[in-house]
Amino acid sequence: MQPDGSPTGTAARRIAETLKSGNRRFEWTPLRFDGTMVPLEVNATSIEYDGETLIVLVSRDITERKELNASLEKRVAERTLELLRANEQLKNAEEELRSRNEQLQRHRDVLLELTHSDKSDFAQALEKICSRSAATLDMARVSYWSVQEDGSAICCEVLYRRDTESFDSQPKANSLVFAEYPAYFEELAAKRPVVANDVLTHPATSGLAENYLKPLGISSLLDAPVWDCGEGVGVLRHEHIGPPRIWSAEEIHFVAALAAMVSLALEESSRAHSGLLLRESEARLRESEARFGTAFRASPAAISLLRLSDGKFVEVNDAFARWLGLDRDSIVGRDTVELNIWQNREERDQFLADLRRHGSVSEVERQFRSRRGTVHTIVLSAEIIEINREPHILGFGIDITERKQAEVELRRSLAREKELGQLRSYFVSIVSHEFRTPLGIIQSSAEILEDYLEQLEPAERRNHLESIRNNTGRMARIMEEVLLIGSFDAGKIEFKPATLELGAFVRRLVDEVVAVTAQRCPIELLLAKPPDKIQADERLLHHIFTNLLTNAIKYSDPGQVVQFEIACAGSEITCTIRDHGIGIPEADREWLFNAFHRGHNVASRPGTGLGLVVVKRCVDLHGGKINVDSELGEGTIVTVRLPI
Amino acid sequence: MKKILVIEDEPEMRRNLTTILRPEKFHPLPAENGRIGVALAKKEKPDLILCDVMMPELDGYGVIAALRSDPETVRVPLVFLTAKGEKPDIRAGMDMGADDYLTIGQTLEFFQLLADLATDADQAKREGEH
């Protein structure tokens, strides 16, 4: 029986094995009578003895050895366990190290990326920083809060939410007033990040708990202040939701680096902004300079710029230089007195005084002298402007001399036109009156003859008939003379000189006049050595002498001699017609050559008042001169000088 | 008999006017210019004045100005004799106090009308007397 209670078969088997192999060693734990068990090492050997097989058992108490073995085994097992554990720990540490390494690497990559990214647009840079940080640190909310201008609070500018992977649409709704959370802001003001593993217990953040952190479920918080030019300008906030989170040193460093990145972005964007502004204003300046320059140079108005203090020209445009007749370099640096531009010094002083008093003078007409010595009327406007903080006079001048002259010319021609119009209507009224009279006489005489023929004496009838005939003739003469004058005025009668035998011509003419005037007065012709042939316009001469001789006879008493003398001197002939008639009253002499004007003393002597007008036109056309010398009651001497 | 002063510088016209008036039983007073006409008007106190406009010495406007400034002659009716178409003259004459104007063609008709009126008035007067 085995001490472990196993069936005795085991013993039998051991014996069998021993018998078979001759020797067998094995352990055996017999149960002793006292009930204890003792481990034995048994060495069984089969011996052939006497035909019989004997088994010799040698046993040895192995209790001690057994105990030693067990202790050893136990220690080995313990050691193995220990080793395994250490190995595990080592693996963990390695893992952690690698993961931290990776984290650090990630942090570094993000920071590198952010460093190299364009930060000229601050809002975009902020969004990038917040979103990258949230992804890198697996943060619920990352936001940037800027200090308000009055320095009393911070206000959220950008808020990235990891749950929706988007930016909050109204971040500005969140703000924190300094005065309400002094502990928190004091911490930030000390340029230290607020590292709150548990916001509820952290001294800087516990104040924020009720109003801010708890409602949002924020458990941990890592806020880094953003500094710019030594001034706290904002806070980069990392908010963790869920079980409190222990911030690692790497994370704290990372966030601090991000805060520095924000400050960089702030600087870069403001630099970019001011650069943009500078570029814009430079461009605007260039543009306006170019525009002004073009306007200044190309303006047809004369533009000048003078220093107010000494009145020296600083700049003039081409139009000014052109007008003055000097080149620009000869003008700049000199004043208007040196250049002697103002026609009137007092006007200049007055102008400058007005300009100083009012700051500007607009559109005054003044006289200026150019270097060519011509005087021009200029419409001048000027304004005091500041250039490089020094007052200058900017002057604009427009030369209206020509316009003025044209105006004067226009006014003159208008006046002439008006005068002509008046003359024309005067002429018409005179002519109509001159026609009316003979017409009236003809009409009334005809009516009288018609209605009262029976009552009229034969002599009276003859008188009326004579009136009709005479006045018809008068009208015809007027008509003829008016038409003739009209021809002169229309330029239809031209001076056409031809060879003329003067002596024969005047004799024929005298005969004609004597016949026409019914030999009322004898004409004494005096021809002192006349040249045989002259160059003259016979038609014009005919008009001149017929009229003058007829006049002389008409205003003389019957029988009184009219003298007609023709003398030659050099290249002209002088024709004198002298009568001893009624003469011309002094008052009428200046109207001699006006149409229809007749002397007041003509009484009933027939005439149209057009004869002398015709004479004058003819003499003018012939290039000659006419002179009338008369004494009332003594007679008249008309002298005509004609070039031949 | 009604006195009619005729101021006209053209002798033939003056003659014709007076010739026309006489058979119509008016008493014409001829004057050869404005000055004489005004003097005659003051002396004779005519019932009507016929006056040319354009005359030497004193023209028609001068005549009416002289007459209208004298209380003795201020009410004497004055008719300008004028050519057809001389509208500015007419306007000026009327403005100065002329009572009417006659163009040459109207003269004879006018006088006959005057004569008829005078005859009617005389008849009425005579009938009234009977």
Coordinates of N, CA, C and O in Angstrom, one line a residue, chain B residues 8-98:
Chain B
E8 N -48.9 171.7 -92.8 CA -48.3 170.8 -93.8 C -47.2 171.6 -94.5 O -47.5 172.7 -95.0
D9 N -46.0 171.0 -94.6 CA -44.9 171.8 -95.1 C -44.9 171.7 -96.7 O -44.3 172.6 -97.3
E10 N -45.4 170.6 -97.2 CA -45.4 170.5 -98.7 C -46.5 171.4 -99.3 O -47.7 171.1 -99.0
P11 N -46.1 172.4 -100.1 CA -47.1 173.3 -100.6 C -48.2 172.7 -101.4 O -49.4 173.0 -101.2
E12 N -47.8 171.7 -102.2 CA -48.8 171.1 -103.1 C -49.8 170.3 -102.2 O -51.0 170.3 -102.5
M13 N -49.3 169.7 -101.2 CA -50.1 168.9 -100.3 C -51.1 169.8 -99.5 O -52.3 169.5 -99.4
R14 N -50.5 170.9 -99.1 CA -51.2 171.8 -98.3 C -52.4 172.4 -99.2 O -53.5 172.4 -98.7
R15 N -52.0 172.7 -100.4 CA -53.0 173.2 -101.3 C -54.1 172.2 -101.5 O -55.3 172.5 -101.5
N16 N -53.7 171.0 -101.8 CA -54.7 169.9 -102.0 C -55.7 169.7 -100.8 O -56.9 169.6 -101.0
L17 N -55.1 169.7 -99.6 CA -55.9 169.6 -98.4 C -57.0 170.7 -98.3 O -58.1 170.4 -98.0
T18 N -56.5 171.9 -98.5 CA -57.4 173.0 -98.4 C -58.5 173.0 -99.5 O -59.6 173.3 -99.3
T19 N -58.0 172.5 -100.7 CA -58.9 172.4 -101.8 C -60.1 171.5 -101.5 O -61.2 171.7 -101.8
I20 N -59.7 170.3 -100.9 CA -60.7 169.3 -100.6 C -61.7 169.8 -99.5 O -62.9 169.6 -99.6
L21 N -61.2 170.6 -98.5 CA -62.0 171.0 -97.4 C -63.0 172.1 -97.8 O -64.2 172.1 -97.3
R22 N -62.6 173.0 -98.7 CA -63.5 174.1 -99.0 C -64.8 173.8 -99.6 O -65.8 174.2 -99.0
P23 N -64.9 172.9 -100.6 CA -66.3 172.6 -101.1 C -67.1 171.9 -100.1 O -68.4 171.8 -100.2
E24 N -66.5 171.3 -99.0 CA -67.3 170.6 -98.0 C -67.7 171.5 -96.9 O -68.0 171.1 -95.8
K25 N -67.6 172.8 -97.2 CA -68.1 173.8 -96.3 C -67.4 173.9 -94.9 O -68.0 174.1 -93.9
F26 N -66.0 173.7 -95.0 CA -65.2 173.9 -93.8 C -64.4 175.2 -94.1 O -64.2 175.6 -95.3
H27 N -63.9 175.8 -93.0 CA -63.0 176.9 -93.3 C -61.6 176.5 -93.0 O -61.2 176.3 -91.8
P28 N -60.8 176.2 -94.0 CA -59.4 175.7 -93.8 C -58.5 176.8 -93.5 O -58.6 177.9 -94.1
L29 N -57.5 176.5 -92.6 CA -56.5 177.5 -92.2 C -55.2 176.8 -92.5 O -54.7 176.0 -91.8
P30 N -54.5 177.2 -93.6 CA -53.2 176.6 -94.0 C -52.1 177.1 -93.2 O -52.0 178.3 -92.9
A31 N -51.1 176.2 -92.8 CA -49.9 176.6 -92.1 C -48.8 175.8 -92.7 O -48.9 174.6 -92.8
E32 N -47.6 176.5 -93.1 CA -46.6 175.8 -93.8 C -45.6 175.1 -92.9 O -44.7 174.4 -93.4
N33 N -45.6 175.4 -91.7 CA -44.7 174.6 -90.8 C -45.3 174.6 -89.4 O -46.3 175.2 -89.1
G34 N -44.7 173.8 -88.5 CA -45.3 173.6 -87.1 C -45.3 174.9 -86.3 O -46.3 175.1 -85.6
R35 N -44.3 175.7 -86.5 CA -44.2 176.9 -85.7 C -45.4 177.8 -86.0 O -46.1 178.3 -85.1
I36 N -45.6 178.0 -87.3 CA -46.7 178.9 -87.7 C -48.0 178.2 -87.3 O -49.0 178.9 -86.9
G37 N -48.1 176.9 -87.5 CA -49.3 176.2 -87.1 C -49.7 176.4 -85.7 O -50.9 176.6 -85.4
V38 N -48.7 176.3 -84.8 CA -49.0 176.5 -83.3 C -49.5 177.9 -83.1 O -50.5 178.1 -82.3
A39 N -48.9 178.9 -83.7 CA -49.3 180.2 -83.5 C -50.7 180.5 -84.0 O -51.5 181.1 -83.3
L40 N -51.0 179.9 -85.1 CA -52.3 180.0 -85.7 C -53.4 179.3 -84.9 O -54.5 179.8 -84.7
A41 N -53.0 178.2 -84.3 CA -53.9 177.4 -83.5 C -54.3 178.3 -82.3 O -55.5 178.3 -81.8
K42 N -53.3 179.0 -81.7 CA -53.6 179.8 -80.5 C -54.5 181.0 -80.8 O -55.3 181.4 -80.0
K43 N -54.3 181.5 -82.0 CA -55.0 182.7 -82.4 C -56.4 182.4 -82.9 O -57.4 183.0 -82.4
E44 N -56.6 181.3 -83.7 CA -57.8 181.1 -84.3 C -58.7 180.1 -83.6 O -59.9 179.9 -83.9
K45 N -58.2 179.3 -82.6 CA -58.9 178.3 -81.9 C -59.7 177.4 -82.8 O -60.9 177.4 -82.8
P46 N -59.0 176.6 -83.7 CA -59.7 175.8 -84.7 C -60.5 174.7 -84.0 O -60.2 174.3 -82.9
D47 N -61.4 174.1 -84.8 CA -62.2 173.0 -84.3 C -61.5 171.7 -84.4 O -61.8 170.7 -83.7
L48 N -60.6 171.7 -85.4 CA -59.8 170.5 -85.6 C -58.5 170.8 -86.2 O -58.4 171.8 -87.0
I49 N -57.5 170.1 -85.9 CA -56.1 170.3 -86.5 C -55.7 169.1 -87.2 O -55.7 168.0 -86.7
L50 N -55.3 169.3 -88.5 CA -54.7 168.2 -89.3 C -53.2 168.5 -89.4 O -52.9 169.6 -89.8
C51 N -52.4 167.6 -89.0 CA -51.0 168.0 -88.9 C -50.0 166.9 -89.4 O -50.2 165.7 -89.2
D52 N -49.1 167.3 -90.3 CA -48.1 166.4 -90.8 C -47.1 166.1 -89.7 O -47.0 166.8 -88.7
V53 N -46.4 165.0 -89.8 CA -45.5 164.6 -88.7 C -44.1 165.2 -89.0 O -43.5 165.8 -88.2
M54 N -43.6 164.9 -90.2 CA -42.2 165.3 -90.5 C -42.2 166.6 -91.2 O -42.7 166.8 -92.4
M55 N -41.8 167.6 -90.5 CA -41.7 169.0 -91.0 C -40.4 169.7 -90.5 O -40.0 169.3 -89.5
P56 N -39.9 170.6 -91.3 CA -38.8 171.4 -90.8 C -39.3 172.4 -89.7 O -40.5 172.6 -89.5
E57 N -38.3 172.9 -89.0 CA -38.6 173.9 -87.9 C -39.3 173.3 -86.7 O -38.7 173.2 -85.6
L58 N -40.5 172.8 -86.8 CA -41.2 172.1 -85.7 C -42.0 171.0 -86.3 O -42.9 171.2 -87.1
D59 N -41.7 169.8 -85.8 CA -42.4 168.6 -86.4 C -43.7 168.4 -85.7 O -44.1 169.1 -84.7
G60 N -44.5 167.4 -86.1 CA -45.8 167.1 -85.6 C -45.8 166.9 -84.1 O -46.6 167.3 -83.4
Y61 N -44.7 166.2 -83.6 CA -44.6 165.9 -82.2 C -44.4 167.2 -81.4 O -45.0 167.4 -80.3
G62 N -43.6 168.1 -82.0 CA -43.4 169.4 -81.4 C -44.7 170.2 -81.3 O -45.0 170.8 -80.3
V63 N -45.5 170.1 -82.4 CA -46.7 170.8 -82.4 C -47.7 170.3 -81.3 O -48.2 171.1 -80.5
I64 N -47.8 169.0 -81.2 CA -48.8 168.5 -80.2 C -48.3 168.8 -78.8 O -49.1 169.1 -77.9
A65 N -47.0 168.7 -78.6 CA -46.4 169.0 -77.3 C -46.7 170.5 -76.9 O -47.1 170.8 -75.8
A66 N -46.6 171.4 -77.9 CA -46.8 172.8 -77.6 C -48.3 173.0 -77.3 O -48.7 173.8 -76.4
L67 N -49.2 172.4 -78.1 CA -50.6 172.6 -78.0 C -51.1 172.0 -76.6 O -51.9 172.6 -76.0
R68 N -50.6 170.8 -76.3 CA -51.1 170.2 -75.1 C -50.6 170.8 -73.8 O -51.2 170.6 -72.7
S69 N -49.6 171.7 -73.9 CA -49.1 172.3 -72.7 C -49.8 173.7 -72.5 O -49.5 174.4 -71.5
D70 N -50.6 174.1 -73.5 CA -51.3 175.3 -73.3 C -52.8 175.1 -73.0 O -53.5 174.4 -73.8
P71 N -53.4 175.6 -71.9 CA -54.8 175.3 -71.6 C -55.7 175.7 -72.6 O -56.8 175.1 -72.8
E72 N -55.4 176.7 -73.4 CA -56.3 177.3 -74.4 C -56.5 176.3 -75.6 O -57.5 176.2 -76.2
T73 N -55.4 175.5 -75.8 CA -55.5 174.6 -77.0 C -55.4 173.1 -76.6 O -55.4 172.2 -77.4
V74 N -55.4 172.9 -75.3 CA -55.2 171.5 -74.8 C -56.3 170.5 -75.3 O -56.1 169.4 -75.5
R75 N -57.5 171.1 -75.5 CA -58.6 170.2 -75.9 C -58.9 170.1 -77.4 O -59.9 169.4 -77.8
V76 N -58.2 170.9 -78.2 CA -58.4 170.9 -79.6 C -58.1 169.5 -80.2 O -57.0 169.1 -80.0
P77 N -59.0 168.9 -80.9 CA -58.7 167.6 -81.4 C -57.6 167.7 -82.5 O -57.7 168.6 -83.3
L78 N -56.7 166.8 -82.5 CA -55.6 166.8 -83.5 C -55.5 165.5 -84.1 O -55.5 164.4 -83.5
V79 N -55.4 165.5 -85.5 CA -55.3 164.3 -86.2 C -54.0 164.3 -87.0 O -53.7 165.3 -87.7
F80 N -53.1 163.3 -86.8 CA -51.9 163.3 -87.6 C -52.1 162.7 -89.0 O -52.9 161.8 -89.2
L81 N -51.4 163.3 -89.9 CA -51.4 162.8 -91.3 C -50.2 162.0 -91.4 O -49.1 162.5 -91.2
T82 N -50.3 160.8 -91.8 CA -49.2 160.0 -91.9 C -49.2 159.0 -93.0 O -50.3 158.7 -93.5
A83 N -48.1 158.5 -93.4 CA -48.1 157.5 -94.5 C -48.4 156.1 -94.0 O -48.2 155.8 -92.8
K84 N -49.0 155.3 -94.8 CA -49.3 153.9 -94.4 C -48.0 153.2 -94.0 O -47.0 153.4 -94.6
G85 N -48.1 152.5 -92.9 CA -47.0 151.7 -92.5 C -46.0 152.4 -91.5 O -45.1 151.8 -91.0
E86 N -46.3 153.7 -91.2 CA -45.4 154.4 -90.3 C -45.9 154.2 -88.9 O -46.2 155.1 -88.2
K87 N -46.0 152.9 -88.5 CA -46.5 152.6 -87.2 C -45.8 153.2 -86.0 O -46.5 153.7 -85.1
P88 N -44.5 153.2 -85.9 CA -43.8 153.8 -84.8 C -44.2 155.3 -84.6 O -44.5 155.8 -83.5
D89 N -44.4 156.0 -85.7 CA -44.8 157.4 -85.7 C -46.2 157.5 -85.1 O -46.5 158.4 -84.2
I90 N -47.1 156.6 -85.5 CA -48.5 156.7 -85.0 C -48.5 156.5 -83.5 O -49.1 157.2 -82.7
R91 N -47.8 155.4 -83.1 CA -47.7 155.1 -81.6 C -47.2 156.3 -80.8 O -47.8 156.7 -79.9
A92 N -46.1 156.9 -81.4 CA -45.5 158.1 -80.7 C -46.6 159.2 -80.6 O -46.8 159.9 -79.6
G93 N -47.3 159.4 -81.7 CA -48.2 160.5 -81.8 C -49.4 160.3 -80.8 O -49.8 161.2 -80.1
M94 N -49.9 159.1 -80.8 CA -51.0 158.8 -79.9 C -50.6 158.9 -78.5 O -51.3 159.4 -77.6
D95 N -49.3 158.5 -78.2 CA -48.8 158.5 -76.8 C -48.8 160.0 -76.4 O -49.0 160.3 -75.2
M96 N -48.5 160.9 -77.3 CA -48.4 162.3 -76.9 C -49.7 163.0 -76.9 O -49.7 164.2 -76.6
G97 N -50.8 162.4 -77.3 CA -52.1 163.0 -77.1 C -52.8 163.3 -78.4 O -53.8 164.1 -78.4
A98 N -52.3 162.7 -79.5 CA -53.1 162.9 -80.8 C -54.4 162.1 -80.6 O -54.4 161.1 -79.9

